[in-house]
Short mmCIF file of C-alpha atoms in Angstrom, two decimals:
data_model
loop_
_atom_site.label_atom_id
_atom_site.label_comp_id
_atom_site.label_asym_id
_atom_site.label_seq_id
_atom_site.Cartn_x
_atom_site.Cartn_y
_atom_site.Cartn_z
CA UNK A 88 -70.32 44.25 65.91
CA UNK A 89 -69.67 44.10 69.57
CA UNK A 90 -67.33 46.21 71.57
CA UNK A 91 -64.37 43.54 72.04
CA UNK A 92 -64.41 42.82 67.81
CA UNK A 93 -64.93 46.74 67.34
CA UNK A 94 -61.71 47.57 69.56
CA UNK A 95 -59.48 44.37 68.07
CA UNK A 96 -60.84 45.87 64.45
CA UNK A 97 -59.52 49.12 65.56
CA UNK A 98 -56.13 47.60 66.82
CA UNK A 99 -55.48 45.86 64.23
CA UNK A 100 -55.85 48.51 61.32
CA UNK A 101 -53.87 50.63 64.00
CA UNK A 102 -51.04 48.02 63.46
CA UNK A 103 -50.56 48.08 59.98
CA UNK A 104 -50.17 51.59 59.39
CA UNK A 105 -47.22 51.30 62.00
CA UNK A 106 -45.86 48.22 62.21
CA UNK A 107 -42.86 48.94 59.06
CA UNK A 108 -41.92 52.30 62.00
CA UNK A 109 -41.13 49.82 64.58
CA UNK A 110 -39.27 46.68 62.18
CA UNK A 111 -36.23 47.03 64.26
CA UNK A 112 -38.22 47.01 68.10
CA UNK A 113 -39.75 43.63 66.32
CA UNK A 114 -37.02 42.04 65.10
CA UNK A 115 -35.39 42.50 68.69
CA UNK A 116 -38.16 41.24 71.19
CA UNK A 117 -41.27 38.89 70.98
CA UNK A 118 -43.22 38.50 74.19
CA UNK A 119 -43.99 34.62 73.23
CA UNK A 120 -41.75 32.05 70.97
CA UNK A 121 -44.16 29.21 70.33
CA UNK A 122 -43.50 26.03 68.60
CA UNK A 123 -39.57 25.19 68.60
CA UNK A 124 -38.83 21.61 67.26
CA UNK A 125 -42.58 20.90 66.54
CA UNK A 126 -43.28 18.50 64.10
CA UNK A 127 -46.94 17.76 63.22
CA UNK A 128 -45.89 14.01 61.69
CA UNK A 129 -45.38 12.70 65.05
CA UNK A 130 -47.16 12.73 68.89
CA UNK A 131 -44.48 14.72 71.09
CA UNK A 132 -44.59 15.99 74.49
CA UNK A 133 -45.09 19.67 74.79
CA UNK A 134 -42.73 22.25 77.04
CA UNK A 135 -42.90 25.65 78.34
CA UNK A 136 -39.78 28.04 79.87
CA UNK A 137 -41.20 30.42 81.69
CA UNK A 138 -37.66 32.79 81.57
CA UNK A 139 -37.29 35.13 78.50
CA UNK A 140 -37.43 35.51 74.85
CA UNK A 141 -34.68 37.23 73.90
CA UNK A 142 -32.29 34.60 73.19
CA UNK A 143 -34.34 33.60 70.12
CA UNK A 144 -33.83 37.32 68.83
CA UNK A 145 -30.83 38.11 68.73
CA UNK A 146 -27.46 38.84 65.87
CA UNK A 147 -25.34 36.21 67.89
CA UNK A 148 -22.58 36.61 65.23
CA UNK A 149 -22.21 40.38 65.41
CA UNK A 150 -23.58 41.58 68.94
CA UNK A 151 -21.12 41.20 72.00
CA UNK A 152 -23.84 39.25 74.46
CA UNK A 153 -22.48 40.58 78.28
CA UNK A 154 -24.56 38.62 80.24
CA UNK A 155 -24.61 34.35 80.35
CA UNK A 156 -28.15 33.49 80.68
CA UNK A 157 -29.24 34.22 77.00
CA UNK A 158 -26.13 31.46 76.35
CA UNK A 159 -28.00 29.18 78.90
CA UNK A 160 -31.47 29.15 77.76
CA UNK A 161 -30.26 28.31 73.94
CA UNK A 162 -28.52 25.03 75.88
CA UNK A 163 -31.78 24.19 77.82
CA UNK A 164 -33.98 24.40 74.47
CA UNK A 165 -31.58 22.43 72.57
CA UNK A 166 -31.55 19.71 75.74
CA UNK A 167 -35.19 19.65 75.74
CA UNK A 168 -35.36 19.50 71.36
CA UNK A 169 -32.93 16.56 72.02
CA UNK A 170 -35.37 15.48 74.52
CA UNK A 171 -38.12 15.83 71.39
CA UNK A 172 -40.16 18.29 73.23
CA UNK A 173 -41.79 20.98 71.46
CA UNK A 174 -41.42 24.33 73.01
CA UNK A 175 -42.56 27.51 73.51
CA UNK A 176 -40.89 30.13 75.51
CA UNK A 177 -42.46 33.21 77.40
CA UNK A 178 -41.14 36.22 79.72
CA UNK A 179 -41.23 35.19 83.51
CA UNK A 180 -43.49 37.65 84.56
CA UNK A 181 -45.49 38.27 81.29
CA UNK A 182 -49.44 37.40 82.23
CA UNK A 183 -51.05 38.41 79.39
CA UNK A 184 -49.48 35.42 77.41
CA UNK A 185 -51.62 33.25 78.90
CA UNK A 186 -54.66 34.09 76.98
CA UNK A 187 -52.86 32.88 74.23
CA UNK A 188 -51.28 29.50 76.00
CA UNK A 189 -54.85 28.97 78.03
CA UNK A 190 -56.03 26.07 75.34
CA UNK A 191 -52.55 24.53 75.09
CA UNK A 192 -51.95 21.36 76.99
CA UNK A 193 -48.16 20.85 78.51
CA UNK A 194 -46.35 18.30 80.11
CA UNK A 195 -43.19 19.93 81.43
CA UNK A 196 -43.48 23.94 82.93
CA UNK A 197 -39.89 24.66 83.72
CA UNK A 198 -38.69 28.05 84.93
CA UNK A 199 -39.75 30.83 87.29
CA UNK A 200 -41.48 34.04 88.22
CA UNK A 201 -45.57 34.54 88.06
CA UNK A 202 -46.13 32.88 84.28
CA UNK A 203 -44.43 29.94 85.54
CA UNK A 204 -46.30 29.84 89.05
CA UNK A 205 -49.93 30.16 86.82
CA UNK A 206 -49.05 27.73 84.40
CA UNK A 207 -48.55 25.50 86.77
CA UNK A 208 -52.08 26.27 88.04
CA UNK A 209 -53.13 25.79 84.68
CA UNK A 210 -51.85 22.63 83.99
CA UNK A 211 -51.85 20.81 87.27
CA UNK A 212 -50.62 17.54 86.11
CA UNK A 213 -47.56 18.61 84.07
CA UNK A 214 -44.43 18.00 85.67
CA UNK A 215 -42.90 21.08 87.11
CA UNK A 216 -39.76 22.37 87.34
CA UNK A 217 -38.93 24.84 89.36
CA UNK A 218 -35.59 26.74 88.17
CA UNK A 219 -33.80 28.85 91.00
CA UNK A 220 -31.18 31.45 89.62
CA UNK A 221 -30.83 33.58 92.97
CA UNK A 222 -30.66 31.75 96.82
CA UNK A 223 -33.89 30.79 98.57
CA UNK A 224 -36.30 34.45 98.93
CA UNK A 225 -36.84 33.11 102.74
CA UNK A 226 -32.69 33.20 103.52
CA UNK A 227 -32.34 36.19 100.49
CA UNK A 228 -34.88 38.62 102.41
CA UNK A 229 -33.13 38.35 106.10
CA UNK A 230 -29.82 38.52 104.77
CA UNK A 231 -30.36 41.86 102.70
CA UNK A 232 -32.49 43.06 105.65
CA UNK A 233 -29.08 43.02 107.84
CA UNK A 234 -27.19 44.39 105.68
CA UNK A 235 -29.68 47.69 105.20
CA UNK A 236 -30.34 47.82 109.02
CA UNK A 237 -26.15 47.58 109.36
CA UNK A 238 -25.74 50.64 106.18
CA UNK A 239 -28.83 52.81 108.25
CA UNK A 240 -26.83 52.23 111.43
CA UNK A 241 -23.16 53.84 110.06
CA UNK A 242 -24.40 56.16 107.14
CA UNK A 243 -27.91 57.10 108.81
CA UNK A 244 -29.51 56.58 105.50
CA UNK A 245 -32.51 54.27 104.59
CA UNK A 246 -32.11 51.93 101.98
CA UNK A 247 -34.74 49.96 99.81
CA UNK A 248 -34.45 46.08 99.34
CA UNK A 249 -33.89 46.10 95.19
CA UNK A 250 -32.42 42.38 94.80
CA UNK A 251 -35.17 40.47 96.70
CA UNK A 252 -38.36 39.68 95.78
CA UNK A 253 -38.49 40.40 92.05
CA UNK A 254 -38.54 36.74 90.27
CA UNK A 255 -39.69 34.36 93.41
CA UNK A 256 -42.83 35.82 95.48
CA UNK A 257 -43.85 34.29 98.47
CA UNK A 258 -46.74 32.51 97.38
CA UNK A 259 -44.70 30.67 94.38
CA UNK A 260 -42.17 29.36 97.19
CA UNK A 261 -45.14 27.90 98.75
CA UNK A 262 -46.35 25.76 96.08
CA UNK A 263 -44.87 22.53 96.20
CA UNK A 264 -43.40 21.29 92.59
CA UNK A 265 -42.38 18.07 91.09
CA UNK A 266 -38.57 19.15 90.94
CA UNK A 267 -36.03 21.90 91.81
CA UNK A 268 -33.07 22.65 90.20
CA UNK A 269 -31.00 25.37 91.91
CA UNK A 270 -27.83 27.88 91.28
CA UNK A 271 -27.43 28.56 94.84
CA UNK A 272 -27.11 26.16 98.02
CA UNK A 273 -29.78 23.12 97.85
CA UNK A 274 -29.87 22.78 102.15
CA UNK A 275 -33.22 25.20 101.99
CA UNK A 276 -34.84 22.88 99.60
CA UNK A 277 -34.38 19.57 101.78
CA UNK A 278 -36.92 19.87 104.06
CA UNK A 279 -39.60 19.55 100.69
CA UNK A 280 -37.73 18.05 98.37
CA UNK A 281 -36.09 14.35 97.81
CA UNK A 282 -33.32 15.63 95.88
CA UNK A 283 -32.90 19.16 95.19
CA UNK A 284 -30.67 19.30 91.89
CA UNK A 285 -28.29 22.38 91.89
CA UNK A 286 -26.16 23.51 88.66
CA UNK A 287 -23.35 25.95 88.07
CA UNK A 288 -23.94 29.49 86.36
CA UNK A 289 -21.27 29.81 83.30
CA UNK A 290 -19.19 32.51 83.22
CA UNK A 291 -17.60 34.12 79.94
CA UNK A 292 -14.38 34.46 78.69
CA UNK A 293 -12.33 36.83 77.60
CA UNK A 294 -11.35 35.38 73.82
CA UNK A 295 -7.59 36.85 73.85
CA UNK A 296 -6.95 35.87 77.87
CA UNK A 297 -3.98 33.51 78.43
CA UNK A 298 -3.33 32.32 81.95
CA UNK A 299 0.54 33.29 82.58
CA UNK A 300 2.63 34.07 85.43
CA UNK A 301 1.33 36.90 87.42
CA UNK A 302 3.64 38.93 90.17
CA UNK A 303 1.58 38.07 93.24
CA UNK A 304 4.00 40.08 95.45
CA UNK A 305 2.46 42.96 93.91
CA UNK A 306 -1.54 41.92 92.64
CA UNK A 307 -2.50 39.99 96.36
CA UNK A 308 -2.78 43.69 97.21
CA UNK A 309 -5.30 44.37 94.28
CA UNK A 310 -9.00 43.07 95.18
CA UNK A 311 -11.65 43.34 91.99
CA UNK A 312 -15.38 44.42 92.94
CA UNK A 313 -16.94 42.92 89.92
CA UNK A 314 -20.70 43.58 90.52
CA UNK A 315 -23.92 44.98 88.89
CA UNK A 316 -26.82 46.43 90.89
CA UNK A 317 -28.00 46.41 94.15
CA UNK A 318 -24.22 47.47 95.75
CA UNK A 319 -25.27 47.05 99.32
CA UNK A 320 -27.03 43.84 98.61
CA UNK A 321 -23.62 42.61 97.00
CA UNK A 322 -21.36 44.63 99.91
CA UNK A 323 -19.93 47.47 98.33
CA UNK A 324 -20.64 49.69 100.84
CA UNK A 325 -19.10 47.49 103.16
CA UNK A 326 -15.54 47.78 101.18
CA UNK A 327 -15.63 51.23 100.63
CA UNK A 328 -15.80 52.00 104.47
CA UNK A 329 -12.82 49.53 104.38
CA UNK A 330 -10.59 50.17 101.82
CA UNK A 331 -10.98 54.05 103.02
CA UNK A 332 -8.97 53.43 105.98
CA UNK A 333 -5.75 52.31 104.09
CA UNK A 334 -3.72 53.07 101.19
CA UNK A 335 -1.42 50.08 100.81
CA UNK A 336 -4.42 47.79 99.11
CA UNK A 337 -6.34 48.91 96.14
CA UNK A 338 -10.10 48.35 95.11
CA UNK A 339 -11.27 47.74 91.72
CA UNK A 340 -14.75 48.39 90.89
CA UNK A 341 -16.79 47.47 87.66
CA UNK A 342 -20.13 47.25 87.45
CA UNK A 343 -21.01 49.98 89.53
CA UNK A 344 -25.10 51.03 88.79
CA UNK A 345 -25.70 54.58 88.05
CA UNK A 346 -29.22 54.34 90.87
CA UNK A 347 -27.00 53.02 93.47
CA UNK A 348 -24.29 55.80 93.18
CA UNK A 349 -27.63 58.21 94.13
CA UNK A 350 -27.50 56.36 97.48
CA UNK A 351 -23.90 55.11 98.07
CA UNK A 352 -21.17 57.87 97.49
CA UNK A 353 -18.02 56.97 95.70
CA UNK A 354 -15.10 57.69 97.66
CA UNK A 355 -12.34 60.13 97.14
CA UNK A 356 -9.38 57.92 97.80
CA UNK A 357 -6.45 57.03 95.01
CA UNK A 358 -7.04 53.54 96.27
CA UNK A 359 -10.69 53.04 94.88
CA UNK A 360 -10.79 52.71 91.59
CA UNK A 361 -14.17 53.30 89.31
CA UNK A 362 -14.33 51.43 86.01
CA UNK A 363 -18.26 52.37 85.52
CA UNK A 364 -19.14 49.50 82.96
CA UNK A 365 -16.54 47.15 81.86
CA UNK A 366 -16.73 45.41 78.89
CA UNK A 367 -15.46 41.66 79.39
CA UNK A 368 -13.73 41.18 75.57
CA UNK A 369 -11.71 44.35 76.19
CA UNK A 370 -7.91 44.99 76.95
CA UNK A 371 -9.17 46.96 79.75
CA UNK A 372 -10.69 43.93 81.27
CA UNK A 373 -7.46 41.75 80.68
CA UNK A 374 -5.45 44.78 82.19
CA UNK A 375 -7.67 44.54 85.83
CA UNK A 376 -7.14 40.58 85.31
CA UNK A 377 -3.43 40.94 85.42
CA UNK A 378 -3.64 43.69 88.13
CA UNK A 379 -5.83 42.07 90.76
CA UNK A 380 -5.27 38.51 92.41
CA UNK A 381 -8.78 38.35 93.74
CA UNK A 382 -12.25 39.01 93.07
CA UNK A 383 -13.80 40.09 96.37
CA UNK A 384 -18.25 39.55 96.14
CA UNK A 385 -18.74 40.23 99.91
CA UNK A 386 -22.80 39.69 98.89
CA UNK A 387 -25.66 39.17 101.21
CA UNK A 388 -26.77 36.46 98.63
CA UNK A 389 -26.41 35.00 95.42
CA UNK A 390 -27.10 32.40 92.88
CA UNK A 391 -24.07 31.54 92.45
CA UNK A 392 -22.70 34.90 90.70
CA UNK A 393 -21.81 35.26 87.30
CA UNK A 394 -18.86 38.14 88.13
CA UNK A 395 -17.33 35.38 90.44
CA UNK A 396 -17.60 32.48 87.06
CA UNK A 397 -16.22 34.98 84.96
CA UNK A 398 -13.34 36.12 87.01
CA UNK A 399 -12.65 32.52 88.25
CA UNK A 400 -12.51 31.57 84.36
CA UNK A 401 -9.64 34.63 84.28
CA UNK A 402 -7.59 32.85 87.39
CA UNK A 403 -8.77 35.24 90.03
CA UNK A 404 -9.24 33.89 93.48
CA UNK A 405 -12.69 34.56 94.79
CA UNK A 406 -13.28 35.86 98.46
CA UNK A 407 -17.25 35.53 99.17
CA UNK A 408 -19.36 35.01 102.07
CA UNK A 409 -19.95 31.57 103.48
CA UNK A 410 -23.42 30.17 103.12
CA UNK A 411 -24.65 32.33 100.43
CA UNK A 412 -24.29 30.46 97.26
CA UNK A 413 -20.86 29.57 96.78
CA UNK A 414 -20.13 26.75 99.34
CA UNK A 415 -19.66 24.28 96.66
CA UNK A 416 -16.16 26.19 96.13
CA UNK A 417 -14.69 24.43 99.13
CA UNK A 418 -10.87 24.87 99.35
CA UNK A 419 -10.55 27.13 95.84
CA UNK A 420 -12.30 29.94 97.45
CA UNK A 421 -11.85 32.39 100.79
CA UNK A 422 -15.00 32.16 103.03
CA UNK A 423 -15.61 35.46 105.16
CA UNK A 424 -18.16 34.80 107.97
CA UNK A 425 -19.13 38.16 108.50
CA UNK A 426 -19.65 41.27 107.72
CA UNK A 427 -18.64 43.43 110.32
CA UNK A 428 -16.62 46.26 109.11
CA UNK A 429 -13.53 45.40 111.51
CA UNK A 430 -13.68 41.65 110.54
CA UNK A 431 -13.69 42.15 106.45
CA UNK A 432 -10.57 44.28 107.52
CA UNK A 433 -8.85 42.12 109.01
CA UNK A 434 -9.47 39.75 106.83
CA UNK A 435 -8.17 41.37 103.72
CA UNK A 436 -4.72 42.22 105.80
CA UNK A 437 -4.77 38.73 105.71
CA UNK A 438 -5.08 37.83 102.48
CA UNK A 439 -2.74 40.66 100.95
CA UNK A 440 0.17 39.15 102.86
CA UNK A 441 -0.66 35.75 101.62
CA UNK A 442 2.61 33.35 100.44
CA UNK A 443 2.83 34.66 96.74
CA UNK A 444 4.07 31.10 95.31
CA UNK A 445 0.52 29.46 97.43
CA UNK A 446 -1.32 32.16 95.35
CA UNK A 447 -0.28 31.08 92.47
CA UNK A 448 -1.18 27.72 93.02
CA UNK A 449 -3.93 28.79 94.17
CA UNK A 450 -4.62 30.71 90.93
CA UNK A 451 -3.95 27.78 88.46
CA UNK A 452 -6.37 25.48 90.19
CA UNK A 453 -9.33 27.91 90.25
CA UNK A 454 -9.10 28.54 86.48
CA UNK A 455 -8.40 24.97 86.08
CA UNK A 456 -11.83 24.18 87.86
CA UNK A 457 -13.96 27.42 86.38
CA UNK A 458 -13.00 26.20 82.85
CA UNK A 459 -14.04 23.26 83.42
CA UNK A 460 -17.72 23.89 85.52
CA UNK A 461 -18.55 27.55 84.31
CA UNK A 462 -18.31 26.66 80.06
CA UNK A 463 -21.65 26.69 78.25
CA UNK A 464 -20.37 23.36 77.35
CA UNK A 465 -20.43 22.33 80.96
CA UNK A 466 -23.57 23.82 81.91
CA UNK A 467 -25.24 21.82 78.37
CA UNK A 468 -23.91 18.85 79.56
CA UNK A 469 -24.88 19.22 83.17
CA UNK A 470 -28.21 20.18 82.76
CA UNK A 471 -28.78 17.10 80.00
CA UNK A 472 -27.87 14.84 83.11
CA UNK A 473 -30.45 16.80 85.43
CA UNK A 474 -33.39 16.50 82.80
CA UNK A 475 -32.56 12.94 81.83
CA UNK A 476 -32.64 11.78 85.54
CA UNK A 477 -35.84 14.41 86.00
CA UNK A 478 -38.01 12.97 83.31
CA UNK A 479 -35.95 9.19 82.92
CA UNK A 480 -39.74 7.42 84.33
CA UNK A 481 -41.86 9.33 81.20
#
């Protein structure tokens, strides 16, 4: 017996005096689905999503899911079973799958990260889809660069980039693919590709939230900070140094990460608010809802954010930075154009004293819109278009 038997002998006998301690850890995860809608009484096309697994695993009817993509991949698998694909699914970055995929012939790769980018090396002529949940890396990595040099140069403290980089590597955004379909703003993609597609993130809903009147004389002085991590990446820092200086408007902040409150101090001030984690089917959520008027995402880039969906869905008016994701918001959103301390505060004077009755208006149409673009339903439907048109000439 050679070595490499000897050792998957070993492994193997290993396994099965173990496996019944770790039934839960098993049930939960799976590096690779294989198969979905395979039928071995017909000839059908084969697909890969190179994303992750853990939709496929998961109690959907007793487990409160906080985060939208897990919805989103269940849509794209039943769009491509619809399509009569068979698929198999396997984590973005998870390499050692492909000793197991090597033999398999594909004819659509869709998603990201360095599985996706070797697949697509593997199976050269496959049509690939290349599946963008943040901005272009090349804008992403200039933009978060500013905004560390701009934190070093008022807090003399050095910051690591944590949002950049991690999915989309530079030598996957130099491989040209058959098609691109994009959360964030398609102008980077023009210069290589005919027609960029770009889609809408959903957002979730609270089940018990009712959009009623809200007193906007008193919430257009309440601004919501609904973020995860990477707080100077998604400007935090740049609303604690404002909302320091006054007391007559009031920050809300959820979603602060327990490694970015090592760098970024939380401030002392009856007017910044910490939430820690905030659970989106709560009353506590529902309470911020009615409290706040906007949702304030002052981020160096994005994909389109999920905490701006979700609070959109909830009638909150977003303010966000122009040019990093959320241009297709047009007149339902406030654009800030910089990031200079003195400017966001000025800004937000601004928008406090905003016409109350225009805020309201203002209110109904952007949960009007978000319930109508950021549903699962929407994003199904939407993304059946995209593929259809993508793979119409098969």
């Amino acid at each position: 017996m050679n070595l490499k038997d000897f050792k998957a002998k070993l492994k193997n006998k290993i396994w099965r005096n173990v496996k019944a301690y770790f039934y839960d850890q098993r049930i939960a995860d799976s590096t690779l689905v294989q198969n979905i809608n395979l039928s071995t009484a017909q000839n059908q096309k084969k697909a890969i999503v190179s994303y992750v697994t853990y939709s496929h695993f998961n109690d959907w009817e007793n487990n409160n899911i906080g985060r939208t993509q897990p919805f989103e991949i269940l849509s794209m698998v039943k769009v491509l079973t619809e399509l009569n694909y068979a698929i198999d699914i396997v984590g973005c970055h998870d390499l050692k799958t492909l000793d197991y995929l090597k033999l398999k012939n594909y004819d659509l790769i869709f998603g990201f990260g360095e599985t996706f980018y070797q697949l697509t090396m593997l199976h050269p002529n496959a049509k690939s889809i290349l599946y963008m949940t943040e901005h272009h890396p090349n804008f992403t990595k200039i933009e978060e660069q500013k905004r560390l040099d701009y934190f070093y140069d008022r807090k003399k403290k050095k910051a690591n980039t944590v949002r950049t980089g991690n999915f989309y590597w530079d030598h996957h955004m130099k491989k040209k693919y058959t098609h691109v379909i994009t959360m964030s703003e398609t102008e980077p993609f023009n210069t290589e590709y005919t027609k960029p597609f770009n889609i809408f993130p959903t957002g979730i809903l609270n089940n018990n939230f009712k959009l009623k009147p809200k007193n906007h004389d008193s919430s257009k002085k309440h601004f919501l900070w609904f973020g995860s991590y990477g707080a100077i990446h998604k400007g935090l820092d740049l609303l604690f140094d404002v909302f320091q200086k006054h007391d007559d408007i009031v920050l809300h902040v959820a979603g602060f990460y327990k490694d970015d409150r090592q760098l970024l101090e939380f401030p002392n001030k009856k007017n910044i608010i910490d939430y820690e984690y905030i659970d989106i089917q709560s009353n506590q959520f529902l309470e911020i809802i009615e409290t706040c008027t906007y949702c304030i995402l002052p981020s160096c880039s994005e994909g389109f954010s999920t905490a701006i969906t979700t609070t959109m869905r909830h009638g909150l008016i977003p303010i966000v930075m122009e040019n990093t994701g959320f241009n297709r918001l047009n007149e339902l959103a406030f654009f800030l154009n910089d990031f200079n301390i003195e400017y966001i505060d000025k800004q937000l004077k601004e928008y406090s004293t905003k016409d109350s009755e225009y805020l309201a208006s203002l209110s109904e149409k952007v949960f009007s819109f978000a319930n109508s673009n950021f549903s699962i339903h929407a994003f199904e439907s939407k993304f059946n278009v995209i593929l259809n048109q993508i793979l119409k000439n098969d």
